[in-house]
Coordinates of C-alpha atoms in Angstrom, one line a residue:
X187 CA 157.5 -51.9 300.4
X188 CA 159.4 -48.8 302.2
X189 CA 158.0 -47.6 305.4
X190 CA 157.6 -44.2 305.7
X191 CA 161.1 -43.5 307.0
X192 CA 162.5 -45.0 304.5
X193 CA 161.1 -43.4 301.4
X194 CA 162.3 -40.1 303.3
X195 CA 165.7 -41.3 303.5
X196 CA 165.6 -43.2 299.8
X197 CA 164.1 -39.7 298.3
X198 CA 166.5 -37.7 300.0
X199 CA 169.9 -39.9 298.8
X200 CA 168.3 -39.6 295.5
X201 CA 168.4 -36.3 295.7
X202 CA 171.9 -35.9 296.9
X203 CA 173.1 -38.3 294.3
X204 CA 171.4 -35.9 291.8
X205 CA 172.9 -32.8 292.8
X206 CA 176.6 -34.7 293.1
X207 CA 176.0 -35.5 289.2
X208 CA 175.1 -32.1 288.4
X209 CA 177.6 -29.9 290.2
X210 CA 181.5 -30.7 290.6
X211 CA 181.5 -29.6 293.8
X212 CA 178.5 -31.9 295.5
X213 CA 180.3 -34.7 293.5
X214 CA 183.6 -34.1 295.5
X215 CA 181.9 -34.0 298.1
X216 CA 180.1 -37.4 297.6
X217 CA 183.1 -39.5 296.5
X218 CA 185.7 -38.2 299.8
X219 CA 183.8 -39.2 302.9
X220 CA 186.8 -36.0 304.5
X221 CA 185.8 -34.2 302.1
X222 CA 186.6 -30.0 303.3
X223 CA 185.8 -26.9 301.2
X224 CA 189.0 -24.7 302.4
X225 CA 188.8 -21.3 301.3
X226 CA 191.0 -21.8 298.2
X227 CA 189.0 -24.8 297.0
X228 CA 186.3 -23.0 296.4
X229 CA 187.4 -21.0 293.4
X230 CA 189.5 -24.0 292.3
X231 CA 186.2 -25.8 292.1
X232 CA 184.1 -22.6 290.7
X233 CA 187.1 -22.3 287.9
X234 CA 186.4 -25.7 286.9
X235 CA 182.9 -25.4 286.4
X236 CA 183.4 -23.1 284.0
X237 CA 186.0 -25.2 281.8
X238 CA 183.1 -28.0 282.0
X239 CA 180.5 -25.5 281.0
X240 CA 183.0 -24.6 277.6
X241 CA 183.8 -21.3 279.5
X242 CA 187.2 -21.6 279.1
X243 CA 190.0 -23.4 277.2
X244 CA 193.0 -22.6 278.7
X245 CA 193.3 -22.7 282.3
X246 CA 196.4 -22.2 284.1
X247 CA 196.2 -22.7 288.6
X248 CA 199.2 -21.6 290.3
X249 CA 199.2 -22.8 294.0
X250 CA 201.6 -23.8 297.1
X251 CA 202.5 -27.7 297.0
X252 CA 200.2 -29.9 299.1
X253 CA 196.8 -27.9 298.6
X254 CA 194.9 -30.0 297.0
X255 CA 195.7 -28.8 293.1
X256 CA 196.5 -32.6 291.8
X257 CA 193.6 -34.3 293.8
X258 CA 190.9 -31.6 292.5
X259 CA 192.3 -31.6 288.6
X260 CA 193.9 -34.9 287.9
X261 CA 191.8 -36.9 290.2
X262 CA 188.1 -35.5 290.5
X263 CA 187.9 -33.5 287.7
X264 CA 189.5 -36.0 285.4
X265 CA 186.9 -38.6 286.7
X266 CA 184.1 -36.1 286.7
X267 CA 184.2 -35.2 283.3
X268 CA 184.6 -39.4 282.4
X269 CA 181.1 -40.0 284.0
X270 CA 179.4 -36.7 282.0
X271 CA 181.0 -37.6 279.0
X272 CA 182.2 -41.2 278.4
X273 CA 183.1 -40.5 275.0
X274 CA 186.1 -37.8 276.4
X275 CA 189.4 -38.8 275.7
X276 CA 191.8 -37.9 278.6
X277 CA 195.7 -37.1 278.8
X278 CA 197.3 -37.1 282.0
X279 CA 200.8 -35.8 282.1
X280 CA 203.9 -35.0 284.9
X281 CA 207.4 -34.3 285.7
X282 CA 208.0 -38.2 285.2
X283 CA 206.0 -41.4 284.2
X284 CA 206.3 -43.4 287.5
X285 CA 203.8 -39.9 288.3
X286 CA 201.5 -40.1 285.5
X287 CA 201.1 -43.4 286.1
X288 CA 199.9 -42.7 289.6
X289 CA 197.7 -40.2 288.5
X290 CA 196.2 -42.7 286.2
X291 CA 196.2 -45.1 288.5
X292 CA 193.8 -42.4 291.5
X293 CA 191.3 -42.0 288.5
X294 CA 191.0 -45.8 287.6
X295 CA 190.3 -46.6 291.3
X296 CA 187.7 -43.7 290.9
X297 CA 185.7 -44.7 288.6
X298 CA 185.7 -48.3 289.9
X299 CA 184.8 -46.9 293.1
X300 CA 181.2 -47.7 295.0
X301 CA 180.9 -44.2 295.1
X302 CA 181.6 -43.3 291.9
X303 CA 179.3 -46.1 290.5
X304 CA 176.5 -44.6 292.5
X305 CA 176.9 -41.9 290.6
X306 CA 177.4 -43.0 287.0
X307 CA 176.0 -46.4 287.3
X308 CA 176.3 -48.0 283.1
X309 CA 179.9 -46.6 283.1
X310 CA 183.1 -49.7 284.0
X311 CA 186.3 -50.1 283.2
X312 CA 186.7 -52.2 279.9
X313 CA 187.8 -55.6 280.3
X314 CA 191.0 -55.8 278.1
X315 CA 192.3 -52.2 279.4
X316 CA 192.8 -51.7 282.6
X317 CA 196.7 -50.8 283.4
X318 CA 197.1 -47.9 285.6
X319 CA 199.0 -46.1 282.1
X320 CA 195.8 -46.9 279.8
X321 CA 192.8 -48.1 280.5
X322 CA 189.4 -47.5 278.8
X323 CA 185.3 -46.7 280.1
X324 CA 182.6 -48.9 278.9
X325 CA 178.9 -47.5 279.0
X326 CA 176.1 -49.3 278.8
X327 CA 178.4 -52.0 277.5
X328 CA 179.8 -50.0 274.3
X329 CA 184.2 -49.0 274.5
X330 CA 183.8 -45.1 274.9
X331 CA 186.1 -43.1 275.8
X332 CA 190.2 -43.8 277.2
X333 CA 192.8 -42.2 279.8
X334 CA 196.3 -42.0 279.2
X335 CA 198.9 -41.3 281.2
X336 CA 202.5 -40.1 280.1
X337 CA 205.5 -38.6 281.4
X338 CA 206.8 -35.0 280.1
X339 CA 208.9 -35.7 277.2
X340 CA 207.8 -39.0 276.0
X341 CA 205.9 -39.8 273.4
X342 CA 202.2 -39.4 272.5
X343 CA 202.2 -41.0 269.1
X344 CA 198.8 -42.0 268.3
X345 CA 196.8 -40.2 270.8
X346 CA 194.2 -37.6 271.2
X347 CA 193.2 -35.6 274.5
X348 CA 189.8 -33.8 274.4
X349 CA 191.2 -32.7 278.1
X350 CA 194.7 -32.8 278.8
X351 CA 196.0 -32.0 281.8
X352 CA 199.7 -31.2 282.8
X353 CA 200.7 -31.3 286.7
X354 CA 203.3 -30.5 287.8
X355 CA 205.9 -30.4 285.0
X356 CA 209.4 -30.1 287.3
X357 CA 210.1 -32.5 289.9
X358 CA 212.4 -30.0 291.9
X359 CA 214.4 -27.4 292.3
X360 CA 217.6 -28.7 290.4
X361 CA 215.2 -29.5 287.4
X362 CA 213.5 -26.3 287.5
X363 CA 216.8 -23.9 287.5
X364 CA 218.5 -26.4 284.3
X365 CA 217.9 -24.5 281.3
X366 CA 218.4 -27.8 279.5
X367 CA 215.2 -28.9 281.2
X368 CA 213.2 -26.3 280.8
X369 CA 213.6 -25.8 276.8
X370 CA 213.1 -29.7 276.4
X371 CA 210.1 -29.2 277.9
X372 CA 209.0 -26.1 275.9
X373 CA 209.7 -28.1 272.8
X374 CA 208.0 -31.0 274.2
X375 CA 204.9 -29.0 274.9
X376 CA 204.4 -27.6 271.7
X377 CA 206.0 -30.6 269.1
X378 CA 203.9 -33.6 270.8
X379 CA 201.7 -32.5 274.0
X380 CA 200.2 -29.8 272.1
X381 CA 199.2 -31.7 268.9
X382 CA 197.7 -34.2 270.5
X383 CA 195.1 -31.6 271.7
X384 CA 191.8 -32.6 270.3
X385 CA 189.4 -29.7 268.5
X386 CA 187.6 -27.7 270.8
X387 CA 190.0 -29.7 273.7
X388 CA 191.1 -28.4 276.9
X389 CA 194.4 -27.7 278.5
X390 CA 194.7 -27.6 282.1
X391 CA 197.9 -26.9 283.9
X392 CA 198.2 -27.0 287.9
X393 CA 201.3 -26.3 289.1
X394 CA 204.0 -24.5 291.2
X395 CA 205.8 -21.9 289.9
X396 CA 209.2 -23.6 290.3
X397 CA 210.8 -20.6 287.8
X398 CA 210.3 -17.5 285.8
X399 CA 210.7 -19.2 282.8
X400 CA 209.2 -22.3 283.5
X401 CA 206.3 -23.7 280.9
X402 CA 204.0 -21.1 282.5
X403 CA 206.2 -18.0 282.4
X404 CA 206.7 -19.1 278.7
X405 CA 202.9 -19.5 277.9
X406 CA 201.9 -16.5 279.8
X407 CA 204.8 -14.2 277.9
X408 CA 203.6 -15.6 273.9
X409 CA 200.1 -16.2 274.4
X410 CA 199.0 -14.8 277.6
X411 CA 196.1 -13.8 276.1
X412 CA 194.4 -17.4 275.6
X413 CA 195.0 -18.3 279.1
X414 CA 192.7 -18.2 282.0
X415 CA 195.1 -18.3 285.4
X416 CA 194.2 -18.7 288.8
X417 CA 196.6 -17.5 291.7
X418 CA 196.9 -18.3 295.2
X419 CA 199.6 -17.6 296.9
X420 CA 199.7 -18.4 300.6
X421 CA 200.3 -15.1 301.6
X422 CA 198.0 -12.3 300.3
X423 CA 200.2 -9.6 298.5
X424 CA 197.3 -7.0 298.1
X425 CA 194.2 -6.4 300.0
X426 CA 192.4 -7.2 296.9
X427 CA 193.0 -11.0 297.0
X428 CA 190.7 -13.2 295.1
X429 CA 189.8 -14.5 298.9
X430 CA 189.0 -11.6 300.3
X431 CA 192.0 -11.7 302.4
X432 CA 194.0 -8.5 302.9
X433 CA 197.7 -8.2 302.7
X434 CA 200.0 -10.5 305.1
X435 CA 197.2 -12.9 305.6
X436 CA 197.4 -16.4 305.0
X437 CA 195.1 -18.8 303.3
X438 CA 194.2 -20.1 307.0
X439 CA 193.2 -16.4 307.5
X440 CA 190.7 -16.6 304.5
X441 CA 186.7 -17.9 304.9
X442 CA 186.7 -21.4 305.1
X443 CA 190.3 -21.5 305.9
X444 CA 193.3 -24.1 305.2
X445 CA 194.6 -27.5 305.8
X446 CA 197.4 -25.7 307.4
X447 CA 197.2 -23.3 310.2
X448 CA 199.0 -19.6 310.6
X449 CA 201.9 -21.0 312.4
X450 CA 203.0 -23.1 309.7
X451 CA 203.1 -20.8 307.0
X452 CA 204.7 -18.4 309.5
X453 CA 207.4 -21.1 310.0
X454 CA 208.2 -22.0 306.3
X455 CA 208.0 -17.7 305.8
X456 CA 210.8 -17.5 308.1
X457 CA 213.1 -20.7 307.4
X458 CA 212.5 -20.8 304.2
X459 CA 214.9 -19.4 301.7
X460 CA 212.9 -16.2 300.3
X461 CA 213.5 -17.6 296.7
X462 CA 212.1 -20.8 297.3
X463 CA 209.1 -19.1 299.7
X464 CA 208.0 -16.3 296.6
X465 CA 208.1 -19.7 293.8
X466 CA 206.5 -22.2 296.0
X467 CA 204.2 -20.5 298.2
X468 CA 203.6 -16.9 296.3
X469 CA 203.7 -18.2 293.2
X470 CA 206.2 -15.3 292.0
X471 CA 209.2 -16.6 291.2
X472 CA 211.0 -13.5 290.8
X473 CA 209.4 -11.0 293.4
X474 CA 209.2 -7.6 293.0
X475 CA 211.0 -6.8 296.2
X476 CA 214.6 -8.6 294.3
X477 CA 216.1 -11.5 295.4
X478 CA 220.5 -10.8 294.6
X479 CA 219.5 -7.1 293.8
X480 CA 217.3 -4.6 295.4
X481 CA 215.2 -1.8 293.9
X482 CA 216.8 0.7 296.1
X483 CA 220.5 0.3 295.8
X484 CA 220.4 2.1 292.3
X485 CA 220.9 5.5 292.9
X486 CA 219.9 8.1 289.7
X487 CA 222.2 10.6 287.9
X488 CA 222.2 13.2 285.5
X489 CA 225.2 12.6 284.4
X490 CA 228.5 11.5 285.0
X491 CA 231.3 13.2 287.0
X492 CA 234.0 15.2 284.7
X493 CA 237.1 13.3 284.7
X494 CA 235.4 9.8 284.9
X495 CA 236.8 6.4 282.6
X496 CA 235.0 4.8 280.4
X497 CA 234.3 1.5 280.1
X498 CA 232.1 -0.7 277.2
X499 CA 231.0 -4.0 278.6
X500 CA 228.9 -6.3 275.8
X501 CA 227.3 -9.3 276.4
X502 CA 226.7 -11.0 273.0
X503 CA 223.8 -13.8 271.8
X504 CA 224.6 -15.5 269.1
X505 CA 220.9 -16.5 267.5
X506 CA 217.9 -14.4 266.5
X507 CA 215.2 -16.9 267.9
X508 CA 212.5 -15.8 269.7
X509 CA 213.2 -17.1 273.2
X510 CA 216.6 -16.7 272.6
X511 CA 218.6 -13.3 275.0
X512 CA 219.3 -10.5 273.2
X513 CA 222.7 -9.0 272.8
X514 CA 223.3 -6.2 275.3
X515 CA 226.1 -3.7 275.3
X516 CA 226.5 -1.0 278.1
X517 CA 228.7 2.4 278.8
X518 CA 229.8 3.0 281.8
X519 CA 231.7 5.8 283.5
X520 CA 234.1 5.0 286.6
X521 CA 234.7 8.2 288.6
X522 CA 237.3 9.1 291.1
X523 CA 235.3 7.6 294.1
X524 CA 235.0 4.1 292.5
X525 CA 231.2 5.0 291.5
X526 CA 230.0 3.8 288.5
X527 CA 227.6 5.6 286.3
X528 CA 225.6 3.6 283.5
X529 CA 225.7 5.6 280.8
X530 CA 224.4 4.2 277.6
X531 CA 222.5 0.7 276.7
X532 CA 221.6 -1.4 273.7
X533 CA 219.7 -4.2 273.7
X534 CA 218.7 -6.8 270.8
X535 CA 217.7 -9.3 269.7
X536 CA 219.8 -10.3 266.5
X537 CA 222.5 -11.8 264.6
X538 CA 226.2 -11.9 265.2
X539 CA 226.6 -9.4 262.3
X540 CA 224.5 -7.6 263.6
X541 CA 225.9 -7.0 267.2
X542 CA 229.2 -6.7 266.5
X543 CA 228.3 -4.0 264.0
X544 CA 226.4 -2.1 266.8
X545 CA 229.6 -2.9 269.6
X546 CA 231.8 -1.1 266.7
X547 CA 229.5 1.8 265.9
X548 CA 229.5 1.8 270.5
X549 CA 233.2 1.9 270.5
X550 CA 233.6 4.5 268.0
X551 CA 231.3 7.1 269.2
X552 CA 232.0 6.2 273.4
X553 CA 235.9 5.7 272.9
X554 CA 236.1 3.9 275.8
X555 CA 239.3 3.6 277.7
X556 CA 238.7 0.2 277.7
X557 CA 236.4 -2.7 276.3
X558 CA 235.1 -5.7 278.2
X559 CA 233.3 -9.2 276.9
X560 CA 233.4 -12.8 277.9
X561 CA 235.6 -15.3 276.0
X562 CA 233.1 -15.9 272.4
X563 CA 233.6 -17.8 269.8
X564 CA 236.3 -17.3 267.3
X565 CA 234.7 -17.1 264.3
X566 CA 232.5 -14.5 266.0
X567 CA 236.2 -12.5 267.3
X568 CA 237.7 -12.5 264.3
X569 CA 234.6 -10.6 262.8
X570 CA 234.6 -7.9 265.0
X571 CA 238.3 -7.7 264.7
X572 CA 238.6 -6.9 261.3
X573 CA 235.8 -4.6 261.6
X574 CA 237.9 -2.8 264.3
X575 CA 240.5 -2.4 261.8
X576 CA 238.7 -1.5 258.8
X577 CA 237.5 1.4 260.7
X578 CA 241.2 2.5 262.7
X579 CA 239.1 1.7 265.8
X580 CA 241.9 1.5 268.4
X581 CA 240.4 0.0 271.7
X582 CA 242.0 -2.4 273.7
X583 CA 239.2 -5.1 274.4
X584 CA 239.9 -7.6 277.4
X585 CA 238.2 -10.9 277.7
X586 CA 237.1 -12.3 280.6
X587 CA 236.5 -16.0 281.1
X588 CA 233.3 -17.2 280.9
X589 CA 233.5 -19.7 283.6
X590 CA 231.4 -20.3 286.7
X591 CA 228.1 -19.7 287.1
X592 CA 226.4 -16.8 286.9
X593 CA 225.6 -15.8 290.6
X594 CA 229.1 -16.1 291.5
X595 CA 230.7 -13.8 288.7
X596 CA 227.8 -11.0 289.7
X597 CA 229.7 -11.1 293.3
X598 CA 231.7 -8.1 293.1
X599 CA 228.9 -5.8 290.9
X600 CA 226.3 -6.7 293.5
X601 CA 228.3 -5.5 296.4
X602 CA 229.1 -2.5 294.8
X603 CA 225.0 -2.0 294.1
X604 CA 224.6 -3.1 297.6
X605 CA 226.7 0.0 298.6
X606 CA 224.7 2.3 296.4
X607 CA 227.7 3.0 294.3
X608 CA 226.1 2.5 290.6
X609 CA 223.7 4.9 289.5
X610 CA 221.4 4.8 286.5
X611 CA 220.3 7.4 283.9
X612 CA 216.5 8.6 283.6
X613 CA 215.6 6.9 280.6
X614 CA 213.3 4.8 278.7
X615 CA 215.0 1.4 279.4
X616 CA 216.0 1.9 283.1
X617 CA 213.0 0.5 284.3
X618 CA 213.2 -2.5 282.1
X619 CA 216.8 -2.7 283.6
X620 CA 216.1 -2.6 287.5
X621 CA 213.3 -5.7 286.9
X622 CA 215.7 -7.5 285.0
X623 CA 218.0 -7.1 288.2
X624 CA 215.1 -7.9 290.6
X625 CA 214.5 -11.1 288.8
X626 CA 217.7 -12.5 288.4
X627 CA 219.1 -14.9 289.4
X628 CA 215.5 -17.0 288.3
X629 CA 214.1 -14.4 285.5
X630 CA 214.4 -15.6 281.7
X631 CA 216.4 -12.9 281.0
X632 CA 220.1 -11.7 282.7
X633 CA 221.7 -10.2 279.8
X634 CA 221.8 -6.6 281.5
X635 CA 223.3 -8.4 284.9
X636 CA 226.0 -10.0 283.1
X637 CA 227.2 -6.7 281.7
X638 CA 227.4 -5.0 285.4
X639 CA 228.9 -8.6 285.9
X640 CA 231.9 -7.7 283.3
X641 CA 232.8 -4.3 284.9
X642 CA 232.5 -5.7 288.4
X643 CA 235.2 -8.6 287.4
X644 CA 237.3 -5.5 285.7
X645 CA 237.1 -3.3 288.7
X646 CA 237.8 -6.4 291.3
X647 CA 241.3 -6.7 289.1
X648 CA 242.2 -3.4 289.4
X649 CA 242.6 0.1 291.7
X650 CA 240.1 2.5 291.3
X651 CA 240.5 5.2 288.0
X652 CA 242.8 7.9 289.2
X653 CA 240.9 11.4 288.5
X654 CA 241.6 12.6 285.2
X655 CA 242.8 16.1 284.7
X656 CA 239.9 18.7 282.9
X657 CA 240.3 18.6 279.2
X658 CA 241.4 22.2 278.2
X659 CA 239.3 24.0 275.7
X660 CA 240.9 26.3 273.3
X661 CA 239.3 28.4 270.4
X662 CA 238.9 27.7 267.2
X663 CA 241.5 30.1 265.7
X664 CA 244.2 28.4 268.2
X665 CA 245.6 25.9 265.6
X666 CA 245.1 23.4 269.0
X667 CA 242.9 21.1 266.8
X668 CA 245.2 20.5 264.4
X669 CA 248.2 19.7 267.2
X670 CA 245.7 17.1 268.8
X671 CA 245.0 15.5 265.5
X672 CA 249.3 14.3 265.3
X673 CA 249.6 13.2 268.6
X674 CA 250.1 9.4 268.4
X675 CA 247.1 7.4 269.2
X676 CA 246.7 3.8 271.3
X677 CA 246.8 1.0 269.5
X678 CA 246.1 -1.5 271.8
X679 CA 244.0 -4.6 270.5
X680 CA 243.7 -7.7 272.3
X681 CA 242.6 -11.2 270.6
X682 CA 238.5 -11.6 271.4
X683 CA 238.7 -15.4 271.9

C-alpha cells in the first residue's frame, strides 16, 4: 500500500510518462536528463510533429553543424516513431557507413534504454538482430518492425524505409566542391535511396548546406514544390526570421537561446572564410552579396563606344540532359580604354549541332574581329569548321587551353570587374547573369563566368584595342558599296582542337 505521498508522486510520473508518449517534445525531454529547448529546437521539434501527424512528406532542415539536427532526427525522432509504431521500417543513411552505423548504433541504445522502456514497455530488441547496422523491435513478443543503417552510395537491395532519413550526405568540404561526388550522389538518391521509399513513406534530410548544388540545391530546383524546408541560419538575414530574431542577430540572441553564446558566432563570422560562414552557418551557399564577384562592379550601358573590337567568346556543353550546363556564347566590345561592353548572349541547353549552328549564325551576324573558346573535342571542331566554310565565314577563332581550375582562369576577368571596367546591357537575361556571377565559384551553373573567363585570358595576352578610326558613310549613288565589296577579305581560321 502507497502512503499518501506516494500515490502523489506515482500519479504524477504517470502523468509525465503519458504526456512524453504523446508529444515528441515531453519525450525528449524524458529520455536526456540535459535535456534544453534552445530557441531553434523548438521548431525543429514542432516540424516534426507534423511529419508524425502525416502533415508532411518531405522535409528538408538546413542548420549550422553541432545544433542538435542529427541527435533530434536520427536519434529521437527515429526512436520515437519505433515506440508509436513498431511495425515502421526505418533507413538511416550518411556521408559514410562507419556514420550510419553510429547512427544505428544511438537508436539501438535508445530503445534498450531504462528510459525508453519506461515509455514503451512490450517493445525489445529481437534476439537474433541486434548489430548496430540492422537490428529488429519485438512487441509484445511478435518481430515488428527493423532499422537499417547504410552509407550514401551503397546498396539497399532488399529493403523498404516507411521513414528514411538522410544526414548529412558530404563529409567535408573537398567532397562537397567534387562534382564527381555530388552527381554520384544524385544518381544514388534517386536509383536506390529513393526506391526503397515505402508508400505513403517519409523522407527526412538534415543537413548543412555544404554547396549550391548539393542533393538539396538539386531537390529544391526539380521538385521544390514537394518539399517542406526548415532554415536556420545562425545569423538572422531579415527581421522576419522564423525566431523572431531581427537581422544580425544570432540564434543566442533568439527566445530560449543557443548552446553557443554571441561571442562565438562573432568569432567564426570574423575568421571564418565568408564562403564557408554563408554554407555552414547561413545555410546559403552562394550569398547574395557574391563571393569572387560583387553586384556592384557591373556597371550598365546603352551601348558600346564607336570604334570598339569585337570579340565572340563561346563556352560549349556537349549533352542536352537536364542537369547538364548549357552552351553559352557572348559578344563583347573592347573599347579604347580597355573597357569591355557585353553586348549580346545566348544560352542553351542543347546538342553539339545545335550550338555550333548558333556560334556560326553569332559569327556571321557580329563579325567579330576575333573568336574565342576552350580547347573541345575534335569531332566537335571539325563540325563547326566545315560549317565556317560552307558559309565563307572568315573568322580567325583562337583556342585557349582548358587547363586549371576554374577560379584561377576567372583571375584576370574578375580584376577587371573589380575595377568596374565591364558593363552590361539592360536586358532580359542580365539579371540571370550577375546571380550566376554572385554564385560562382559554388553555384551549379558558371557557364556565363567562363565566357568573361575567355576574354579576360585574351585581353591578359595582349595590349589594349587601338581606337579604330569612324567608318565613313557615303550615299547610295556613290558606287562606294560596290568598291567595299572587292576589297580582299581575312581569311584567317585557326584549328578548334
Amino acid at each position: 500500500m502507497l502512503s499518501p505521498e506516494e500515490t502523489v508522486l506515482w500519479k504524477k510520473e504517470a502523468y509525465r510518462r503519458r504526456l512524453a508518449i504523446e508529444d515528441f517534445s515531453r519525450y525528449r525531454a524524458f529520455i536526456h536528463e540535459d535535456y534544453q529547448e534552445w530557441s531553434y529546437v523548438t521548431v525543429i521539434n514542432n516540424l516534426l510533429k507534423r511529419v508524425l501527424a502525416g502533415e508532411t512528406k518531405r522535409v528538408i532542415i538546413n542548420m549550422p553543424p553541432q545544433h542538435g539536427k542529427t541527435m533530434s532526427v536520427s536519434e529521437d525522432f527515429a526512436s520515437y516513431c519505433m515506440g508509436k509504431d513498431p511495425t515502421l521500417n526505418v533507413i538511416g543513411c550518411a556521408f559514410n557507413s562507419d556514420r550510419a552505423d553510429e547512427y544505428g548504433e544511438m537508436v539501438r541504445d535508445r530503445v534498450k534504454s531504462p528510459e525508453f522502456q519506461m515509455l514503451f514497455e512490450d517493445i525489445n530488441l529481437s534476439a537474433d538482430s541486434q548489430a548496430k547496422s540492422k537490428w529488429s523491435i519485438e512487441h509484445k513478443g511478435k518481430k515488428k518492425g527493423t532499422y537499417y543503417a547504410a552509407g550514401v552510395g551503397t546498396a539497399l537491395t532488399g529493403r523498404k524505409g516507411d521513414i528514411m532519413i538522410i544526414d548529412d550526405y558530404f563529409k567535408d568540404r573537398k567532397e562537397a566542391d567534387s562534382e564527381i561526388v555530388r552527381n554520384d550522389l544524385w544518381r544514388w538518391y534517386h536509383s536506390v535511396f529513393r526506391e526503397r521509399l515505402a508508400p505513403g513513406g517519409t523522407i527526412i534530410i538534415p543537413c548543412t548546406r555544404w554547396h549550391d548544388d548539393g542533393l538539396v540545391g538539386r531537390l529544391l530546383e526539380q521538385q521544390g514544390h514537394l518539399w517542406e524546408v526548415l532554415i536556420i541560419p545562425s545569423e538572422a538575414t531579415s527581421d522576419d526570421d522564423i525566431l523572431g530574431r531581427k537581422k544580425g542577430e544570432f540564434l543566442c540572441d533568439a527566445v530560449g537561446g543557443s548552446r553557443y553564446g554571441r561571442e562565438d558566432y562573432e568569432e567564426k563570422r570574423k575568421y571564418m572564410p565568408p564562403y564557408d560562414w554563408a554554407a555552414l552557418h547561413q545555410q546559403n551557399p552562394a550569398p547574395d552579396e557574391g563571393i569572387e564577384f560583387q553586384r556592384d562592379w557591373f556597371q550598365e550601358h546603352n551601348g558600346s563606344p564607336w570604334g570598339s573590337t569585337r570579340y565572340l567568346t563561346a563556352d560549349f556543353s556537349y549533352t542536352d540532359k537536364n542537369n547538364s550546363d548549357s552552351s553559352v556564347i557572348c559578344v563583347w566590345d573592347v573599347d579604347h580604354n580597355n573597357d569591355w561592353y557585353l553586348v549580346d548572349r545566348w544560352s542553351e541547353v542543347c546538342t553539339p549541332d545545335i550550338s555550333g549552328r548558333v556560334f556560326c549564325d553569332m559569327l556571321q551576324e557580329h563579325k567579330p574581329h576575333e573568336a574565342l573558346v576552350e580547347k573541345i573535342d575534335w569531332n566537335y571542331a571539325t563540325h563547326i569548321i566545315q560549317q565556317m566554310d560552307e558559309r565563307n565565314i572568315n573568322v580567325y577563332v583562337e583556342t585557349l587551353s582548358a587547363a586549371g581550375d576554374k577560379k584561377s582562369k576567372a583571375t584576370a576577368y574578375r580584376a577587371h570587374c573589380a575595377r568596374g571596367k565591364v558593363h552590361l546591357p539592360k536586358s532580359s537575361w542580365t539579371e540571370d547573369f550577375i546571380h550566376e556571377h554572385l554564385r560562382f565559384p559554388n553555384g551549379k551553373h558558371d557557364d556565363q563566368v567562363d565566357n568573361g573567363s575567355l576574354l579576360g585570358r585574351r585581353m591578359a595576352m595582349v595590349r589594349a584595342p587601338s581606337v579604330q578610326s569612324a567608318k565613313m558613310h557615303y550615299g547610295p549613288n556613290t558606287g562606294q558599296h560596290i568598291i567595299d565589296s572587292l576589297k580582299p577579305k581575312d581569311h584567317a581560321v585557326t584549328r578548334l582542337a
